[in-house]
Amino acid sequence: MSPGTLAVQLYSVIEALEADRPGTLARLAALGFHHVEPFAPGLWNTPLDELAASARALRADLDEANLGVSSTHIAVSADSQASAIETCRILGTDTAFVPIPWLVDGFDERALETHDGVRAFAGRLNAASRELARAGIRLGYHNHHFEWAQLPDGTPAFDVLWDLLDPDVLAEVDVYWAAVAGQDPAEVLERLGERAVAAHLKDGPAELDTPQTPIGTGDIDIPAALRAGTHLRWHITEIDRTEADHFALLAANRRALLAGGLTAP
């Protein structure tokens, strides 16, 4: 399996973070995590000074817990990406992912329903990627399940999107949501090749609106995905929904991934 580096997506414990962020980060560190991936810390229209202050406060709490940042989720503005650049610099990462179309200013859940919509969306990501690249930051896109919906001619929007995105735009493959969409996550990783630098790893029934379970107990073939993703830099465990204790599930996922050959630092 791939000897990638392990991290945890902070959305997994969003409620605990809202109640006690320093304590929650300390608990993640105590579980053995060394890196985290923050979820989108602000919208495109947040004043730069407010966004920077928020990022600095998070960075201070991360430092207290001795946690690094693998990558971060961001929002994309219709014009300058100054907020995203400042956020990445403060958090100490050179990699950012757009996690969902409606965090791109001017787009919504219908962005990937037509060829024109996909073309416009790809164009915005390409422009943002070029601006971020000038600041030394790499931009990528993170999938859910709906990207594989068919366009009017029957082509999956996912395929058209990646054909239109510049080669420098990276991929963060969520293996769970790819499986929910009826895809083989290993094949998705193989098709994207070295553009895929991060993966979200989680398990469960691979059905919409169902609770996720520990890695190794659901329908997702994580070992196959890891064999296909030998080029991945980051392996990120995440919880969207579960009936289990979130910290206990993250701990179980960490153990399973380390047993499969990943590294913790």
PDB file of C-alpha atoms in Angstrom:
ATOM      1  CA  MET A   1       0.000   0.000   0.000  1.00  0.00           C
ATOM      2  CA  SER A   2       0.976   3.620  -0.301  1.00  0.00           C
ATOM      3  CA  PRO A   3       3.313   5.055   2.350  1.00  0.00           C
ATOM      4  CA  GLY A   4       1.412   8.330   2.496  1.00  0.00           C
ATOM      5  CA  THR A   5       1.127  10.785   5.350  1.00  0.00           C
ATOM      6  CA  LEU A   6      -1.952  10.734   7.553  1.00  0.00           C
ATOM      7  CA  ALA A   7      -4.145  13.703   8.510  1.00  0.00           C
ATOM      8  CA  VAL A   8      -7.671  14.373   9.752  1.00  0.00           C
ATOM      9  CA  GLN A   9     -10.269  16.719   8.233  1.00  0.00           C
ATOM     10  CA  LEU A  10     -11.482  19.055  10.972  1.00  0.00           C
ATOM     11  CA  TYR A  11     -15.075  18.950   9.698  1.00  0.00           C
ATOM     12  CA  SER A  12     -15.168  15.523  11.345  1.00  0.00           C
ATOM     13  CA  VAL A  13     -15.414  17.202  14.759  1.00  0.00           C
ATOM     14  CA  ILE A  14     -17.095  20.475  13.814  1.00  0.00           C
ATOM     15  CA  GLU A  15     -19.488  20.513  16.776  1.00  0.00           C
ATOM     16  CA  ALA A  16     -16.705  19.809  19.260  1.00  0.00           C
ATOM     17  CA  LEU A  17     -14.607  22.560  17.671  1.00  0.00           C
ATOM     18  CA  GLU A  18     -17.429  25.047  18.080  1.00  0.00           C
ATOM     19  CA  ALA A  19     -17.739  24.141  21.758  1.00  0.00           C
ATOM     20  CA  ASP A  20     -14.029  24.021  22.623  1.00  0.00           C
ATOM     21  CA  ARG A  21     -11.517  24.372  19.814  1.00  0.00           C
ATOM     22  CA  PRO A  22      -8.289  24.192  21.863  1.00  0.00           C
ATOM     23  CA  GLY A  23      -9.552  21.161  23.773  1.00  0.00           C
ATOM     24  CA  THR A  24     -10.746  19.441  20.593  1.00  0.00           C
ATOM     25  CA  LEU A  25      -7.424  19.959  18.830  1.00  0.00           C
ATOM     26  CA  ALA A  26      -5.622  18.626  21.885  1.00  0.00           C
ATOM     27  CA  ARG A  27      -7.816  15.494  21.777  1.00  0.00           C
ATOM     28  CA  LEU A  28      -6.948  14.929  18.113  1.00  0.00           C
ATOM     29  CA  ALA A  29      -3.261  15.245  18.929  1.00  0.00           C
ATOM     30  CA  ALA A  30      -3.674  12.824  21.823  1.00  0.00           C
ATOM     31  CA  LEU A  31      -5.155  10.290  19.386  1.00  0.00           C
ATOM     32  CA  GLY A  32      -1.867  10.464  17.498  1.00  0.00           C
ATOM     33  CA  PHE A  33      -2.692  12.827  14.646  1.00  0.00           C
ATOM     34  CA  HIS A  34       0.082  15.207  13.597  1.00  0.00           C
ATOM     35  CA  HIS A  35      -1.685  17.036  10.758  1.00  0.00           C
ATOM     36  CA  VAL A  36      -5.157  18.412  10.125  1.00  0.00           C
ATOM     37  CA  GLU A  37      -7.042  19.790   7.150  1.00  0.00           C
ATOM     38  CA  PRO A  38      -9.233  22.790   8.045  1.00  0.00           C
ATOM     39  CA  PHE A  39     -12.576  23.156   6.273  1.00  0.00           C
ATOM     40  CA  ALA A  40     -13.306  26.383   4.393  1.00  0.00           C
ATOM     41  CA  PRO A  41     -12.545  29.009   7.061  1.00  0.00           C
ATOM     42  CA  GLY A  42     -14.378  31.876   5.406  1.00  0.00           C
ATOM     43  CA  LEU A  43     -16.376  32.953   2.375  1.00  0.00           C
ATOM     44  CA  TRP A  44     -15.053  35.006  -0.514  1.00  0.00           C
ATOM     45  CA  ASN A  45     -16.672  38.200   0.739  1.00  0.00           C
ATOM     46  CA  THR A  46     -15.195  38.043   4.252  1.00  0.00           C
ATOM     47  CA  PRO A  47     -13.017  41.148   4.808  1.00  0.00           C
ATOM     48  CA  LEU A  48      -9.356  40.220   4.542  1.00  0.00           C
ATOM     49  CA  ASP A  49      -8.491  41.499   8.005  1.00  0.00           C
ATOM     50  CA  GLU A  50     -11.286  39.425   9.591  1.00  0.00           C
ATOM     51  CA  LEU A  51     -10.308  36.300   7.676  1.00  0.00           C
ATOM     52  CA  ALA A  52      -6.648  36.773   8.572  1.00  0.00           C
ATOM     53  CA  ALA A  53      -7.522  37.233  12.236  1.00  0.00           C
ATOM     54  CA  SER A  54      -9.585  34.042  12.184  1.00  0.00           C
ATOM     55  CA  ALA A  55      -6.782  32.106  10.485  1.00  0.00           C
ATOM     56  CA  ARG A  56      -4.216  33.441  12.973  1.00  0.00           C
ATOM     57  CA  ALA A  57      -6.392  32.375  15.909  1.00  0.00           C
ATOM     58  CA  LEU A  58      -6.722  28.888  14.442  1.00  0.00           C
ATOM     59  CA  ARG A  59      -2.983  28.731  13.768  1.00  0.00           C
ATOM     60  CA  ALA A  60      -2.291  29.667  17.414  1.00  0.00           C
ATOM     61  CA  ASP A  61      -4.557  26.861  18.645  1.00  0.00           C
ATOM     62  CA  LEU A  62      -2.915  24.427  16.236  1.00  0.00           C
ATOM     63  CA  ASP A  63       0.517  25.442  17.479  1.00  0.00           C
ATOM     64  CA  GLU A  64      -0.590  24.881  21.069  1.00  0.00           C
ATOM     65  CA  ALA A  65      -1.666  21.354  20.104  1.00  0.00           C
ATOM     66  CA  ASN A  66       1.497  20.831  18.013  1.00  0.00           C
ATOM     67  CA  LEU A  67      -0.539  20.168  14.860  1.00  0.00           C
ATOM     68  CA  GLY A  68       0.536  20.929  11.319  1.00  0.00           C
ATOM     69  CA  VAL A  69      -1.716  21.633   8.342  1.00  0.00           C
ATOM     70  CA  SER A  70      -1.726  19.241   5.398  1.00  0.00           C
ATOM     71  CA  SER A  71      -3.942  21.337   3.132  1.00  0.00           C
ATOM     72  CA  THR A  72      -6.996  23.503   3.583  1.00  0.00           C
ATOM     73  CA  HIS A  73     -10.421  23.928   2.018  1.00  0.00           C
ATOM     74  CA  ILE A  74     -11.097  27.422   0.721  1.00  0.00           C
ATOM     75  CA  ALA A  75     -13.639  29.560  -1.072  1.00  0.00           C
ATOM     76  CA  VAL A  76     -12.862  31.159  -4.435  1.00  0.00           C
ATOM     77  CA  SER A  77     -13.664  34.770  -5.198  1.00  0.00           C
ATOM     78  CA  ALA A  78     -14.912  36.162  -8.477  1.00  0.00           C
ATOM     79  CA  ASP A  79     -11.881  38.457  -8.618  1.00  0.00           C
ATOM     80  CA  SER A  80      -8.823  38.483  -6.334  1.00  0.00           C
ATOM     81  CA  GLN A  81      -7.817  35.376  -4.388  1.00  0.00           C
ATOM     82  CA  ALA A  82      -6.050  37.501  -1.761  1.00  0.00           C
ATOM     83  CA  SER A  83      -8.135  36.011   1.068  1.00  0.00           C
ATOM     84  CA  ALA A  84      -7.277  32.442   0.078  1.00  0.00           C
ATOM     85  CA  ILE A  85      -3.592  33.302  -0.308  1.00  0.00           C
ATOM     86  CA  GLU A  86      -3.455  34.982   3.093  1.00  0.00           C
ATOM     87  CA  THR A  87      -5.274  32.074   4.735  1.00  0.00           C
ATOM     88  CA  CYS A  88      -2.839  29.520   3.290  1.00  0.00           C
ATOM     89  CA  ARG A  89       0.181  31.544   4.319  1.00  0.00           C
ATOM     90  CA  ILE A  90      -1.029  31.914   7.883  1.00  0.00           C
ATOM     91  CA  LEU A  91      -2.004  28.262   8.219  1.00  0.00           C
ATOM     92  CA  GLY A  92       1.300  27.166   6.714  1.00  0.00           C
ATOM     93  CA  THR A  93       0.170  25.143   3.719  1.00  0.00           C
ATOM     94  CA  ASP A  94       0.845  25.367  -0.002  1.00  0.00           C
ATOM     95  CA  THR A  95      -2.176  23.293  -1.039  1.00  0.00           C
ATOM     96  CA  ALA A  96      -5.839  24.339  -1.078  1.00  0.00           C
ATOM     97  CA  PHE A  97      -8.968  22.589  -2.315  1.00  0.00           C
ATOM     98  CA  VAL A  98     -12.376  23.903  -3.336  1.00  0.00           C
ATOM     99  CA  PRO A  99     -14.667  21.479  -1.496  1.00  0.00           C
ATOM    100  CA  ILE A 100     -17.967  22.180  -3.232  1.00  0.00           C
ATOM    101  CA  PRO A 101     -19.167  24.317  -6.182  1.00  0.00           C
ATOM    102  CA  TRP A 102     -21.148  26.850  -4.165  1.00  0.00           C
ATOM    103  CA  LEU A 103     -17.979  28.009  -2.433  1.00  0.00           C
ATOM    104  CA  VAL A 104     -16.993  29.481  -5.787  1.00  0.00           C
ATOM    105  CA  ASP A 105     -18.529  32.942  -6.051  1.00  0.00           C
ATOM    106  CA  GLY A 106     -21.296  33.031  -8.648  1.00  0.00           C
ATOM    107  CA  PHE A 107     -21.946  29.281  -8.733  1.00  0.00           C
ATOM    108  CA  ASP A 108     -24.445  27.037  -6.956  1.00  0.00           C
ATOM    109  CA  GLU A 109     -25.602  23.435  -6.872  1.00  0.00           C
ATOM    110  CA  ARG A 110     -26.572  23.665 -10.570  1.00  0.00           C
ATOM    111  CA  ALA A 111     -23.022  24.526 -11.681  1.00  0.00           C
ATOM    112  CA  LEU A 112     -22.303  21.063 -13.071  1.00  0.00           C
ATOM    113  CA  GLU A 113     -25.659  20.315 -14.722  1.00  0.00           C
ATOM    114  CA  THR A 114     -24.829  21.593 -18.222  1.00  0.00           C
ATOM    115  CA  HIS A 115     -21.810  21.753 -20.513  1.00  0.00           C
ATOM    116  CA  ASP A 116     -21.851  25.557 -20.347  1.00  0.00           C
ATOM    117  CA  GLY A 117     -21.989  25.436 -16.551  1.00  0.00           C
ATOM    118  CA  VAL A 118     -19.083  23.011 -16.314  1.00  0.00           C
ATOM    119  CA  ARG A 119     -17.090  25.099 -18.788  1.00  0.00           C
ATOM    120  CA  ALA A 120     -17.666  28.292 -16.794  1.00  0.00           C
ATOM    121  CA  PHE A 121     -16.871  26.561 -13.507  1.00  0.00           C
ATOM    122  CA  ALA A 122     -13.643  25.086 -14.865  1.00  0.00           C
ATOM    123  CA  GLY A 123     -12.680  28.489 -16.219  1.00  0.00           C
ATOM    124  CA  ARG A 124     -13.057  30.092 -12.806  1.00  0.00           C
ATOM    125  CA  LEU A 125     -10.998  27.371 -11.131  1.00  0.00           C
ATOM    126  CA  ASN A 126      -8.298  27.670 -13.780  1.00  0.00           C
ATOM    127  CA  ALA A 127      -8.056  31.434 -13.301  1.00  0.00           C
ATOM    128  CA  ALA A 128      -7.920  31.070  -9.518  1.00  0.00           C
ATOM    129  CA  SER A 129      -5.301  28.327  -9.840  1.00  0.00           C
ATOM    130  CA  ARG A 130      -3.042  30.575 -11.921  1.00  0.00           C
ATOM    131  CA  GLU A 131      -3.324  33.428  -9.413  1.00  0.00           C
ATOM    132  CA  LEU A 132      -2.637  31.133  -6.472  1.00  0.00           C
ATOM    133  CA  ALA A 133       0.315  29.567  -8.311  1.00  0.00           C
ATOM    134  CA  ARG A 134       1.978  32.969  -8.553  1.00  0.00           C
ATOM    135  CA  ALA A 135       1.882  33.024  -4.739  1.00  0.00           C
ATOM    136  CA  GLY A 136       3.325  29.510  -4.505  1.00  0.00           C
ATOM    137  CA  ILE A 137       0.004  27.822  -3.686  1.00  0.00           C
ATOM    138  CA  ARG A 138      -1.525  24.867  -5.540  1.00  0.00           C
ATOM    139  CA  LEU A 139      -5.292  24.753  -6.048  1.00  0.00           C
ATOM    140  CA  GLY A 140      -7.378  21.628  -6.386  1.00  0.00           C
ATOM    141  CA  TYR A 141     -10.949  20.356  -6.357  1.00  0.00           C
ATOM    142  CA  HIS A 142     -12.567  17.920  -3.918  1.00  0.00           C
ATOM    143  CA  ASN A 143     -15.368  15.669  -5.163  1.00  0.00           C
ATOM    144  CA  HIS A 144     -18.642  14.571  -3.625  1.00  0.00           C
ATOM    145  CA  HIS A 145     -21.085  12.265  -5.460  1.00  0.00           C
ATOM    146  CA  PHE A 146     -23.011  14.662  -7.690  1.00  0.00           C
ATOM    147  CA  GLU A 147     -20.080  15.378 -10.025  1.00  0.00           C
ATOM    148  CA  TRP A 148     -20.842  12.065 -11.759  1.00  0.00           C
ATOM    149  CA  ALA A 149     -24.366  13.117 -12.715  1.00  0.00           C
ATOM    150  CA  GLN A 150     -24.847  12.899 -16.468  1.00  0.00           C
ATOM    151  CA  LEU A 151     -24.913  15.997 -18.630  1.00  0.00           C
ATOM    152  CA  PRO A 152     -27.654  16.248 -21.283  1.00  0.00           C
ATOM    153  CA  ASP A 153     -25.566  14.224 -23.763  1.00  0.00           C
ATOM    154  CA  GLY A 154     -24.995  11.448 -21.218  1.00  0.00           C
ATOM    155  CA  THR A 155     -21.394  12.353 -20.370  1.00  0.00           C
ATOM    156  CA  PRO A 156     -20.549  12.444 -16.647  1.00  0.00           C
ATOM    157  CA  ALA A 157     -19.875  16.014 -15.511  1.00  0.00           C
ATOM    158  CA  PHE A 158     -16.827  14.719 -13.609  1.00  0.00           C
ATOM    159  CA  ASP A 159     -15.118  13.612 -16.836  1.00  0.00           C
ATOM    160  CA  VAL A 160     -15.854  16.869 -18.645  1.00  0.00           C
ATOM    161  CA  LEU A 161     -14.684  18.946 -15.697  1.00  0.00           C
ATOM    162  CA  TRP A 162     -11.296  17.247 -15.483  1.00  0.00           C
ATOM    163  CA  ASP A 163     -10.822  17.493 -19.248  1.00  0.00           C
ATOM    164  CA  LEU A 164     -11.349  21.268 -18.989  1.00  0.00           C
ATOM    165  CA  LEU A 165      -9.254  21.927 -15.891  1.00  0.00           C
ATOM    166  CA  ASP A 166      -5.633  22.946 -16.398  1.00  0.00           C
ATOM    167  CA  PRO A 167      -3.096  20.168 -15.749  1.00  0.00           C
ATOM    168  CA  ASP A 168      -1.834  22.082 -12.712  1.00  0.00           C
ATOM    169  CA  VAL A 169      -5.217  21.869 -10.934  1.00  0.00           C
ATOM    170  CA  LEU A 170      -4.991  19.101  -8.350  1.00  0.00           C
ATOM    171  CA  ALA A 171      -7.514  16.528  -7.159  1.00  0.00           C
ATOM    172  CA  GLU A 172      -8.550  15.505  -3.667  1.00  0.00           C
ATOM    173  CA  VAL A 173     -10.447  12.250  -4.175  1.00  0.00           C
ATOM    174  CA  ASP A 174     -13.107  11.443  -1.617  1.00  0.00           C
ATOM    175  CA  VAL A 175     -13.232   7.673  -2.025  1.00  0.00           C
ATOM    176  CA  TYR A 176     -16.484   7.337  -0.080  1.00  0.00           C
ATOM    177  CA  TRP A 177     -18.430   9.803  -2.206  1.00  0.00           C
ATOM    178  CA  ALA A 178     -16.973   8.354  -5.392  1.00  0.00           C
ATOM    179  CA  ALA A 179     -18.354   4.966  -4.339  1.00  0.00           C
ATOM    180  CA  VAL A 180     -21.742   6.522  -3.485  1.00  0.00           C
ATOM    181  CA  ALA A 181     -21.776   7.786  -7.081  1.00  0.00           C
ATOM    182  CA  GLY A 182     -21.312   4.217  -8.299  1.00  0.00           C
ATOM    183  CA  GLN A 183     -17.636   4.647  -9.150  1.00  0.00           C
ATOM    184  CA  ASP A 184     -14.639   2.485  -8.323  1.00  0.00           C
ATOM    185  CA  PRO A 185     -12.401   4.791  -6.234  1.00  0.00           C
ATOM    186  CA  ALA A 186      -9.276   2.936  -7.348  1.00  0.00           C
ATOM    187  CA  GLU A 187     -10.144   3.567 -10.999  1.00  0.00           C
ATOM    188  CA  VAL A 188     -10.813   7.245 -10.258  1.00  0.00           C
ATOM    189  CA  LEU A 189      -7.389   7.583  -8.646  1.00  0.00           C
ATOM    190  CA  GLU A 190      -5.713   5.770 -11.538  1.00  0.00           C
ATOM    191  CA  ARG A 191      -7.414   8.014 -14.112  1.00  0.00           C
ATOM    192  CA  LEU A 192      -6.414  11.208 -12.330  1.00  0.00           C
ATOM    193  CA  GLY A 193      -2.855   9.989 -11.867  1.00  0.00           C
ATOM    194  CA  GLU A 194      -0.415  12.346 -10.180  1.00  0.00           C
ATOM    195  CA  ARG A 195      -2.982  15.157 -10.195  1.00  0.00           C
ATOM    196  CA  ALA A 196      -4.518  13.361  -7.199  1.00  0.00           C
ATOM    197  CA  VAL A 197      -2.347  14.465  -4.287  1.00  0.00           C
ATOM    198  CA  ALA A 198      -4.813  13.838  -1.439  1.00  0.00           C
ATOM    199  CA  ALA A 199      -7.627  11.427  -0.622  1.00  0.00           C
ATOM    200  CA  HIS A 200     -10.431  11.453   1.930  1.00  0.00           C
ATOM    201  CA  LEU A 201     -10.649   7.971   3.424  1.00  0.00           C
ATOM    202  CA  LYS A 202     -13.774   6.717   5.193  1.00  0.00           C
ATOM    203  CA  ASP A 203     -16.059   3.713   5.114  1.00  0.00           C
ATOM    204  CA  GLY A 204     -19.697   2.743   5.427  1.00  0.00           C
ATOM    205  CA  PRO A 205     -22.669   1.569   3.329  1.00  0.00           C
ATOM    206  CA  ALA A 206     -21.809   3.878   0.368  1.00  0.00           C
ATOM    207  CA  GLU A 207     -25.361   5.201   0.244  1.00  0.00           C
ATOM    208  CA  LEU A 208     -26.673   8.731   0.617  1.00  0.00           C
ATOM    209  CA  ASP A 209     -27.664   9.846   4.108  1.00  0.00           C
ATOM    210  CA  THR A 210     -26.349   6.750   5.876  1.00  0.00           C
ATOM    211  CA  PRO A 211     -23.967   6.736   8.861  1.00  0.00           C
ATOM    212  CA  GLN A 212     -20.300   6.050   8.258  1.00  0.00           C
ATOM    213  CA  THR A 213     -18.521   3.236  10.073  1.00  0.00           C
ATOM    214  CA  PRO A 214     -14.899   2.306  10.868  1.00  0.00           C
ATOM    215  CA  ILE A 215     -12.617   1.660   7.922  1.00  0.00           C
ATOM    216  CA  GLY A 216     -12.767  -2.025   7.106  1.00  0.00           C
ATOM    217  CA  THR A 217     -16.417  -2.480   8.106  1.00  0.00           C
ATOM    218  CA  GLY A 218     -18.224  -0.978   5.100  1.00  0.00           C
ATOM    219  CA  ASP A 219     -18.453  -1.177   1.330  1.00  0.00           C
ATOM    220  CA  ILE A 220     -15.376   0.901   0.420  1.00  0.00           C
ATOM    221  CA  ASP A 221     -12.312  -1.009  -0.773  1.00  0.00           C
ATOM    222  CA  ILE A 222      -9.765   1.216   0.950  1.00  0.00           C
ATOM    223  CA  PRO A 223      -6.807  -1.155   0.324  1.00  0.00           C
ATOM    224  CA  ALA A 224      -7.474  -1.089  -3.433  1.00  0.00           C
ATOM    225  CA  ALA A 225      -7.712   2.699  -3.384  1.00  0.00           C
ATOM    226  CA  LEU A 226      -4.403   2.940  -1.565  1.00  0.00           C
ATOM    227  CA  ARG A 227      -2.728   0.577  -4.003  1.00  0.00           C
ATOM    228  CA  ALA A 228      -3.971   2.764  -6.862  1.00  0.00           C
ATOM    229  CA  GLY A 229      -2.941   5.960  -5.085  1.00  0.00           C
ATOM    230  CA  THR A 230       0.758   5.348  -4.561  1.00  0.00           C
ATOM    231  CA  HIS A 231       1.346   8.937  -5.699  1.00  0.00           C
ATOM    232  CA  LEU A 232      -0.831  10.460  -2.963  1.00  0.00           C
ATOM    233  CA  ARG A 233       0.876  12.905  -0.628  1.00  0.00           C
ATOM    234  CA  TRP A 234      -1.886  13.100   1.979  1.00  0.00           C
ATOM    235  CA  HIS A 235      -4.315  10.500   3.296  1.00  0.00           C
ATOM    236  CA  ILE A 236      -7.051  12.276   5.219  1.00  0.00           C
ATOM    237  CA  THR A 237      -9.591  10.525   7.400  1.00  0.00           C
ATOM    238  CA  GLU A 238     -12.946  12.272   7.687  1.00  0.00           C
ATOM    239  CA  ILE A 239     -16.445  11.815   9.061  1.00  0.00           C
ATOM    240  CA  ASP A 240     -19.505  13.321   7.406  1.00  0.00           C
ATOM    241  CA  ARG A 241     -22.142  11.473   9.436  1.00  0.00           C
ATOM    242  CA  THR A 242     -21.956   8.683  11.995  1.00  0.00           C
ATOM    243  CA  GLU A 243     -23.847   7.150  14.899  1.00  0.00           C
ATOM    244  CA  ALA A 244     -20.550   6.396  16.640  1.00  0.00           C
ATOM    245  CA  ASP A 245     -18.523   8.670  18.892  1.00  0.00           C
ATOM    246  CA  HIS A 246     -16.594  10.870  16.455  1.00  0.00           C
ATOM    247  CA  PHE A 247     -13.294  10.657  18.298  1.00  0.00           C
ATOM    248  CA  ALA A 248     -13.573   6.884  18.701  1.00  0.00           C
ATOM    249  CA  LEU A 249     -14.296   6.512  14.973  1.00  0.00           C
ATOM    250  CA  LEU A 250     -11.329   8.694  14.031  1.00  0.00           C
ATOM    251  CA  ALA A 251      -9.106   6.662  16.327  1.00  0.00           C
ATOM    252  CA  ALA A 252     -10.331   3.418  14.737  1.00  0.00           C
ATOM    253  CA  ASN A 253      -9.740   4.809  11.249  1.00  0.00           C
ATOM    254  CA  ARG A 254      -6.240   5.912  12.196  1.00  0.00           C
ATOM    255  CA  ARG A 255      -5.397   2.447  13.497  1.00  0.00           C
ATOM    256  CA  ALA A 256      -6.762   0.802  10.353  1.00  0.00           C
ATOM    257  CA  LEU A 257      -4.837   3.093   8.026  1.00  0.00           C
ATOM    258  CA  LEU A 258      -1.580   2.724   9.921  1.00  0.00           C
ATOM    259  CA  ALA A 259      -2.018  -1.047   9.907  1.00  0.00           C
ATOM    260  CA  GLY A 260      -2.426  -0.782   6.134  1.00  0.00           C
ATOM    261  CA  GLY A 261       0.973   0.860   5.692  1.00  0.00           C
ATOM    262  CA  LEU A 262       0.411   4.601   6.046  1.00  0.00           C
ATOM    263  CA  THR A 263       2.711   6.760   8.146  1.00  0.00           C
ATOM    264  CA  ALA A 264       1.583   9.052  10.928  1.00  0.00           C
ATOM    265  CA  PRO A 265       4.034  12.022  10.879  1.00  0.00           C
TER     266      PRO A 265
END
